[in-house]
GROMACS .gro file of N, CA and C in nm:
model
  273
    1UNK      N    1  -3.526   2.906  -1.276
    1UNK     CA    2  -3.442   2.871  -1.162
    1UNK      C    3  -3.298   2.851  -1.211
    2UNK      N    4  -3.206   2.914  -1.147
    2UNK     CA    5  -3.064   2.895  -1.179
    2UNK      C    6  -3.015   2.772  -1.102
    3UNK      N    7  -2.952   2.683  -1.172
    3UNK     CA    8  -2.900   2.561  -1.110
    3UNK      C    9  -2.769   2.595  -1.039
    4UNK      N   10  -2.757   2.565  -0.911
    4UNK     CA   11  -2.635   2.596  -0.837
    4UNK      C   12  -2.514   2.522  -0.895
    5UNK      N   13  -2.399   2.590  -0.894
    5UNK     CA   14  -2.275   2.528  -0.940
    5UNK      C   15  -2.247   2.407  -0.852
    6UNK      N   16  -2.218   2.294  -0.914
    6UNK     CA   17  -2.193   2.171  -0.841
    6UNK      C   18  -2.310   2.073  -0.850
    7UNK      N   19  -2.416   2.116  -0.920
    7UNK     CA   20  -2.535   2.031  -0.935
    7UNK      C   21  -2.579   2.028  -1.081
    8UNK      N   22  -2.656   1.926  -1.116
    8UNK     CA   23  -2.722   1.918  -1.247
    8UNK      C   24  -2.869   1.887  -1.222
    9UNK      N   25  -2.953   1.932  -1.314
    9UNK     CA   26  -3.096   1.907  -1.305
    9UNK      C   27  -3.127   1.778  -1.378
   10UNK      N   28  -3.194   1.686  -1.310
   10UNK     CA   29  -3.233   1.561  -1.374
   10UNK      C   30  -3.385   1.558  -1.387
   11UNK      N   31  -3.437   1.454  -1.447
   11UNK     CA   32  -3.581   1.445  -1.472
   11UNK      C   33  -3.659   1.462  -1.343
   12UNK      N   34  -3.774   1.523  -1.357
   12UNK     CA   35  -3.859   1.546  -1.241
   12UNK      C   36  -3.821   1.669  -1.162
   13UNK      N   37  -3.724   1.746  -1.211
   13UNK     CA   38  -3.685   1.869  -1.143
   13UNK      C   39  -3.597   1.848  -1.022
   14UNK      N   40  -3.537   1.732  -1.011
   14UNK     CA   41  -3.450   1.701  -0.898
   14UNK      C   42  -3.306   1.741  -0.929
   15UNK      N   43  -3.237   1.793  -0.827
   15UNK     CA   44  -3.096   1.826  -0.842
   15UNK      C   45  -3.011   1.707  -0.800
   16UNK      N   46  -2.907   1.683  -0.879
   16UNK     CA   47  -2.811   1.577  -0.848
   16UNK      C   48  -2.673   1.640  -0.847
   17UNK      N   49  -2.586   1.590  -0.761
   17UNK     CA   50  -2.451   1.642  -0.750
   17UNK      C   51  -2.373   1.612  -0.877
   18UNK      N   52  -2.306   1.714  -0.929
   18UNK     CA   53  -2.212   1.700  -1.040
   18UNK      C   54  -2.076   1.680  -0.974
   19UNK      N   55  -2.024   1.560  -0.977
   19UNK     CA   56  -1.902   1.526  -0.902
   19UNK      C   57  -1.782   1.614  -0.940
   20UNK      N   58  -1.765   1.641  -1.069
   20UNK     CA   59  -1.653   1.723  -1.113
   20UNK      C   60  -1.662   1.863  -1.052
   21UNK      N   61  -1.778   1.927  -1.064
   21UNK     CA   62  -1.794   2.061  -1.009
   21UNK      C   63  -1.793   2.060  -0.856
   22UNK      N   64  -1.847   1.957  -0.795
   22UNK     CA   65  -1.846   1.947  -0.649
   22UNK      C   66  -1.703   1.940  -0.597
   23UNK      N   67  -1.616   1.872  -0.669
   23UNK     CA   68  -1.474   1.867  -0.630
   23UNK      C   69  -1.410   2.004  -0.640
   24UNK      N   70  -1.449   2.083  -0.741
   24UNK     CA   71  -1.397   2.218  -0.755
   24UNK      C   72  -1.445   2.305  -0.639
   25UNK      N   73  -1.572   2.293  -0.602
   25UNK     CA   74  -1.625   2.369  -0.488
   25UNK      C   75  -1.548   2.333  -0.362
   26UNK      N   76  -1.522   2.205  -0.341
   26UNK     CA   77  -1.445   2.162  -0.223
   26UNK      C   78  -1.304   2.220  -0.226
   27UNK      N   79  -1.242   2.221  -0.342
   27UNK     CA   80  -1.107   2.275  -0.355
   27UNK      C   81  -1.107   2.425  -0.324
   28UNK      N   82  -1.206   2.497  -0.376
   28UNK     CA   83  -1.217   2.640  -0.350
   28UNK      C   84  -1.231   2.664  -0.199
   29UNK      N   85  -1.321   2.589  -0.136
   29UNK     CA   86  -1.346   2.606   0.007
   29UNK      C   87  -1.221   2.576   0.089
   30UNK      N   88  -1.153   2.468   0.059
   30UNK     CA   89  -1.033   2.431   0.135
   30UNK      C   90  -0.922   2.535   0.117
   31UNK      N   91  -0.904   2.584  -0.004
   31UNK     CA   92  -0.801   2.685  -0.030
   31UNK      C   93  -0.833   2.813   0.046
   32UNK      N   94  -0.960   2.853   0.045
   32UNK     CA   95  -1.002   2.973   0.117
   32UNK      C   96  -0.986   2.956   0.267
   33UNK      N   97  -1.026   2.842   0.320
   33UNK     CA   98  -1.016   2.817   0.464
   33UNK      C   99  -0.870   2.807   0.510
   34UNK      N  100  -0.780   2.778   0.418
   34UNK     CA  101  -0.637   2.773   0.450
   34UNK      C  102  -0.578   2.915   0.458
   35UNK      N  103  -0.659   3.016   0.424
   35UNK     CA  104  -0.614   3.154   0.438
   35UNK      C  105  -0.601   3.231   0.308
   36UNK      N  106  -0.633   3.170   0.196
   36UNK     CA  107  -0.623   3.240   0.067
   36UNK      C  108  -0.734   3.343   0.054
   37UNK      N  109  -0.701   3.457  -0.002
   37UNK     CA  110  -0.803   3.558  -0.033
   37UNK      C  111  -0.884   3.511  -0.153
   38UNK      N  112  -0.997   3.576  -0.177
   38UNK     CA  113  -1.076   3.540  -0.294
   38UNK      C  114  -0.997   3.562  -0.422
   39UNK      N  115  -0.913   3.666  -0.424
   39UNK     CA  116  -0.827   3.690  -0.540
   39UNK      C  117  -0.730   3.576  -0.564
   40UNK      N  118  -0.673   3.522  -0.455
   40UNK     CA  119  -0.581   3.408  -0.468
   40UNK      C  120  -0.656   3.283  -0.514
   41UNK      N  121  -0.779   3.267  -0.467
   41UNK     CA  122  -0.861   3.153  -0.512
   41UNK      C  123  -0.884   3.164  -0.662
   42UNK      N  124  -0.919   3.283  -0.709
   42UNK     CA  125  -0.941   3.306  -0.852
   42UNK      C  126  -0.814   3.274  -0.930
   43UNK      N  127  -0.699   3.321  -0.880
   43UNK     CA  128  -0.572   3.295  -0.948
   43UNK      C  129  -0.541   3.146  -0.954
   44UNK      N  130  -0.572   3.074  -0.846
   44UNK     CA  131  -0.549   2.929  -0.842
   44UNK      C  132  -0.635   2.858  -0.946
   45UNK      N  133  -0.761   2.897  -0.957
   45UNK     CA  134  -0.850   2.836  -1.054
   45UNK      C  135  -0.802   2.863  -1.197
   46UNK      N  136  -0.755   2.986  -1.222
   46UNK     CA  137  -0.704   3.022  -1.353
   46UNK      C  138  -0.579   2.941  -1.386
   47UNK      N  139  -0.488   2.926  -1.288
   47UNK     CA  140  -0.364   2.852  -1.313
   47UNK      C  141  -0.391   2.704  -1.340
   48UNK      N  142  -0.500   2.651  -1.284
   48UNK     CA  143  -0.537   2.511  -1.307
   48UNK      C  144  -0.628   2.496  -1.431
   49UNK      N  145  -0.652   2.608  -1.499
   49UNK     CA  146  -0.734   2.611  -1.621
   49UNK      C  147  -0.875   2.556  -1.597
   50UNK      N  148  -0.934   2.595  -1.485
   50UNK     CA  149  -1.071   2.556  -1.453
   50UNK      C  150  -1.162   2.669  -1.494
   51UNK      N  151  -1.251   2.643  -1.588
   51UNK     CA  152  -1.344   2.744  -1.638
   51UNK      C  153  -1.445   2.784  -1.532
   52UNK      N  154  -1.492   2.908  -1.541
   52UNK     CA  155  -1.593   2.958  -1.448
   52UNK      C  156  -1.728   2.893  -1.477
   53UNK      N  157  -1.826   2.911  -1.390
   53UNK     CA  158  -1.958   2.855  -1.416
   53UNK      C  159  -2.021   2.907  -1.546
   54UNK      N  160  -1.977   3.024  -1.592
   54UNK     CA  161  -2.030   3.078  -1.717
   54UNK      C  162  -1.946   3.037  -1.837
   55UNK      N  163  -1.841   2.957  -1.814
   55UNK     CA  164  -1.757   2.908  -1.923
   55UNK      C  165  -1.639   2.996  -1.957
   56UNK      N  166  -1.620   3.104  -1.882
   56UNK     CA  167  -1.508   3.194  -1.908
   56UNK      C  168  -1.379   3.134  -1.851
   57UNK      N  169  -1.266   3.179  -1.905
   57UNK     CA  170  -1.138   3.124  -1.861
   57UNK      C  171  -1.099   3.175  -1.723
   58UNK      N  172  -1.151   3.288  -1.681
   58UNK     CA  173  -1.117   3.344  -1.550
   58UNK      C  174  -1.242   3.362  -1.466
   59UNK      N  175  -1.237   3.313  -1.344
   59UNK     CA  176  -1.344   3.331  -1.248
   59UNK      C  177  -1.340   3.474  -1.197
   60UNK      N  178  -1.452   3.521  -1.144
   60UNK     CA  179  -1.453   3.647  -1.071
   60UNK      C  180  -1.454   3.613  -0.923
   61UNK      N  181  -1.416   3.709  -0.840
   61UNK     CA  182  -1.419   3.683  -0.696
   61UNK      C  183  -1.564   3.661  -0.650
   62UNK      N  184  -1.660   3.721  -0.720
   62UNK     CA  185  -1.801   3.700  -0.685
   62UNK      C  186  -1.845   3.556  -0.703
   63UNK      N  187  -1.803   3.493  -0.816
   63UNK     CA  188  -1.837   3.352  -0.838
   63UNK      C  189  -1.767   3.264  -0.736
   64UNK      N  190  -1.641   3.294  -0.705
   64UNK     CA  191  -1.569   3.215  -0.606
   64UNK      C  192  -1.637   3.228  -0.470
   65UNK      N  193  -1.680   3.348  -0.437
   65UNK     CA  194  -1.750   3.371  -0.310
   65UNK      C  195  -1.879   3.289  -0.304
   66UNK      N  196  -1.953   3.287  -0.414
   66UNK     CA  197  -2.077   3.207  -0.418
   66UNK      C  198  -2.049   3.058  -0.402
   67UNK      N  199  -1.940   3.011  -0.462
   67UNK     CA  200  -1.905   2.869  -0.450
   67UNK      C  201  -1.873   2.833  -0.306
   68UNK      N  202  -1.816   2.928  -0.232
   68UNK     CA  203  -1.779   2.902  -0.093
   68UNK      C  204  -1.901   2.910  -0.001
   69UNK      N  205  -1.983   3.013  -0.017
   69UNK     CA  206  -2.086   3.042   0.083
   69UNK      C  207  -2.229   3.012   0.041
   70UNK      N  208  -2.251   2.966  -0.079
   70UNK     CA  209  -2.390   2.950  -0.123
   70UNK      C  210  -2.467   2.853  -0.033
   71UNK      N  211  -2.591   2.885  -0.020
   71UNK     CA  212  -2.683   2.797   0.053
   71UNK      C  213  -2.807   2.786  -0.035
   72UNK      N  214  -2.843   2.667  -0.071
   72UNK     CA  215  -2.956   2.643  -0.161
   72UNK      C  216  -2.940   2.716  -0.294
   73UNK      N  217  -2.814   2.734  -0.337
   73UNK     CA  218  -2.789   2.793  -0.467
   73UNK      C  219  -2.789   2.943  -0.471
   74UNK      N  220  -2.809   3.008  -0.359
   74UNK     CA  221  -2.810   3.154  -0.356
   74UNK      C  222  -2.695   3.206  -0.271
   75UNK      N  223  -2.637   3.315  -0.315
   75UNK     CA  224  -2.527   3.375  -0.239
   75UNK      C  225  -2.583   3.461  -0.127
   76UNK      N  226  -2.526   3.454  -0.009
   76UNK     CA  227  -2.572   3.540   0.100
   76UNK      C  228  -2.528   3.683   0.076
   77UNK      N  229  -2.593   3.777   0.142
   77UNK     CA  230  -2.555   3.918   0.129
   77UNK      C  231  -2.415   3.942   0.186
   78UNK      N  232  -2.384   3.879   0.298
   78UNK     CA  233  -2.252   3.893   0.359
   78UNK      C  234  -2.193   3.755   0.380
   79UNK      N  235  -2.063   3.746   0.359
   79UNK     CA  236  -1.994   3.619   0.383
   79UNK      C  237  -1.959   3.608   0.530
   80UNK      N  238  -1.988   3.494   0.592
   80UNK     CA  239  -1.946   3.477   0.730
   80UNK      C  240  -1.794   3.476   0.738
   81UNK      N  241  -1.743   3.503   0.856
   81UNK     CA  242  -1.598   3.503   0.871
   81UNK      C  243  -1.544   3.361   0.868
   82UNK      N  244  -1.415   3.348   0.838
   82UNK     CA  245  -1.352   3.216   0.840
   82UNK      C  246  -1.365   3.154   0.977
   83UNK      N  247  -1.350   3.235   1.081
   83UNK     CA  248  -1.355   3.185   1.218
   83UNK      C  249  -1.490   3.119   1.248
   84UNK      N  250  -1.600   3.184   1.208
   84UNK     CA  251  -1.732   3.126   1.236
   84UNK      C  252  -1.753   2.997   1.158
   85UNK      N  253  -1.699   2.991   1.036
   85UNK     CA  254  -1.712   2.870   0.955
   85UNK      C  255  -1.629   2.758   1.015
   86UNK      N  256  -1.508   2.789   1.058
   86UNK     CA  257  -1.424   2.688   1.120
   86UNK      C  258  -1.493   2.632   1.244
   87UNK      N  259  -1.552   2.719   1.324
   87UNK     CA  260  -1.619   2.674   1.446
   87UNK      C  261  -1.737   2.586   1.409
   88UNK      N  262  -1.814   2.629   1.310
   88UNK     CA  263  -1.936   2.556   1.275
   88UNK      C  264  -1.905   2.422   1.210
   89UNK      N  265  -1.803   2.417   1.123
   89UNK     CA  266  -1.778   2.295   1.047
   89UNK      C  267  -1.664   2.209   1.100
   90UNK      N  268  -1.570   2.269   1.169
   90UNK     CA  269  -1.450   2.196   1.206
   90UNK      C  270  -1.437   2.173   1.355
   91UNK      N  271  -1.522   2.233   1.436
   91UNK     CA  272  -1.508   2.218   1.581
   91UNK      C  273  -1.558   2.084   1.630
   0.00000   0.00000   0.00000
């Protein structure tokens, strides 16, 4: 099982929130919802020297997309539009 970014595995197989990574996920989501493209999100993470989930210095747009849209640790086949997310979460 791959542990979703923003969580750590604790005893008994339970997932617990990793506060540092959860803050990064929130930052990615807020930047994207403000209108930034995935490329701009990647550039922002690189400029802040935030390593990717695999430890690389530069994120890929795929990892950024997963951080935004993952559900239960898996990336969906298609990303919902910003409009549908705004309606669902901000309305």
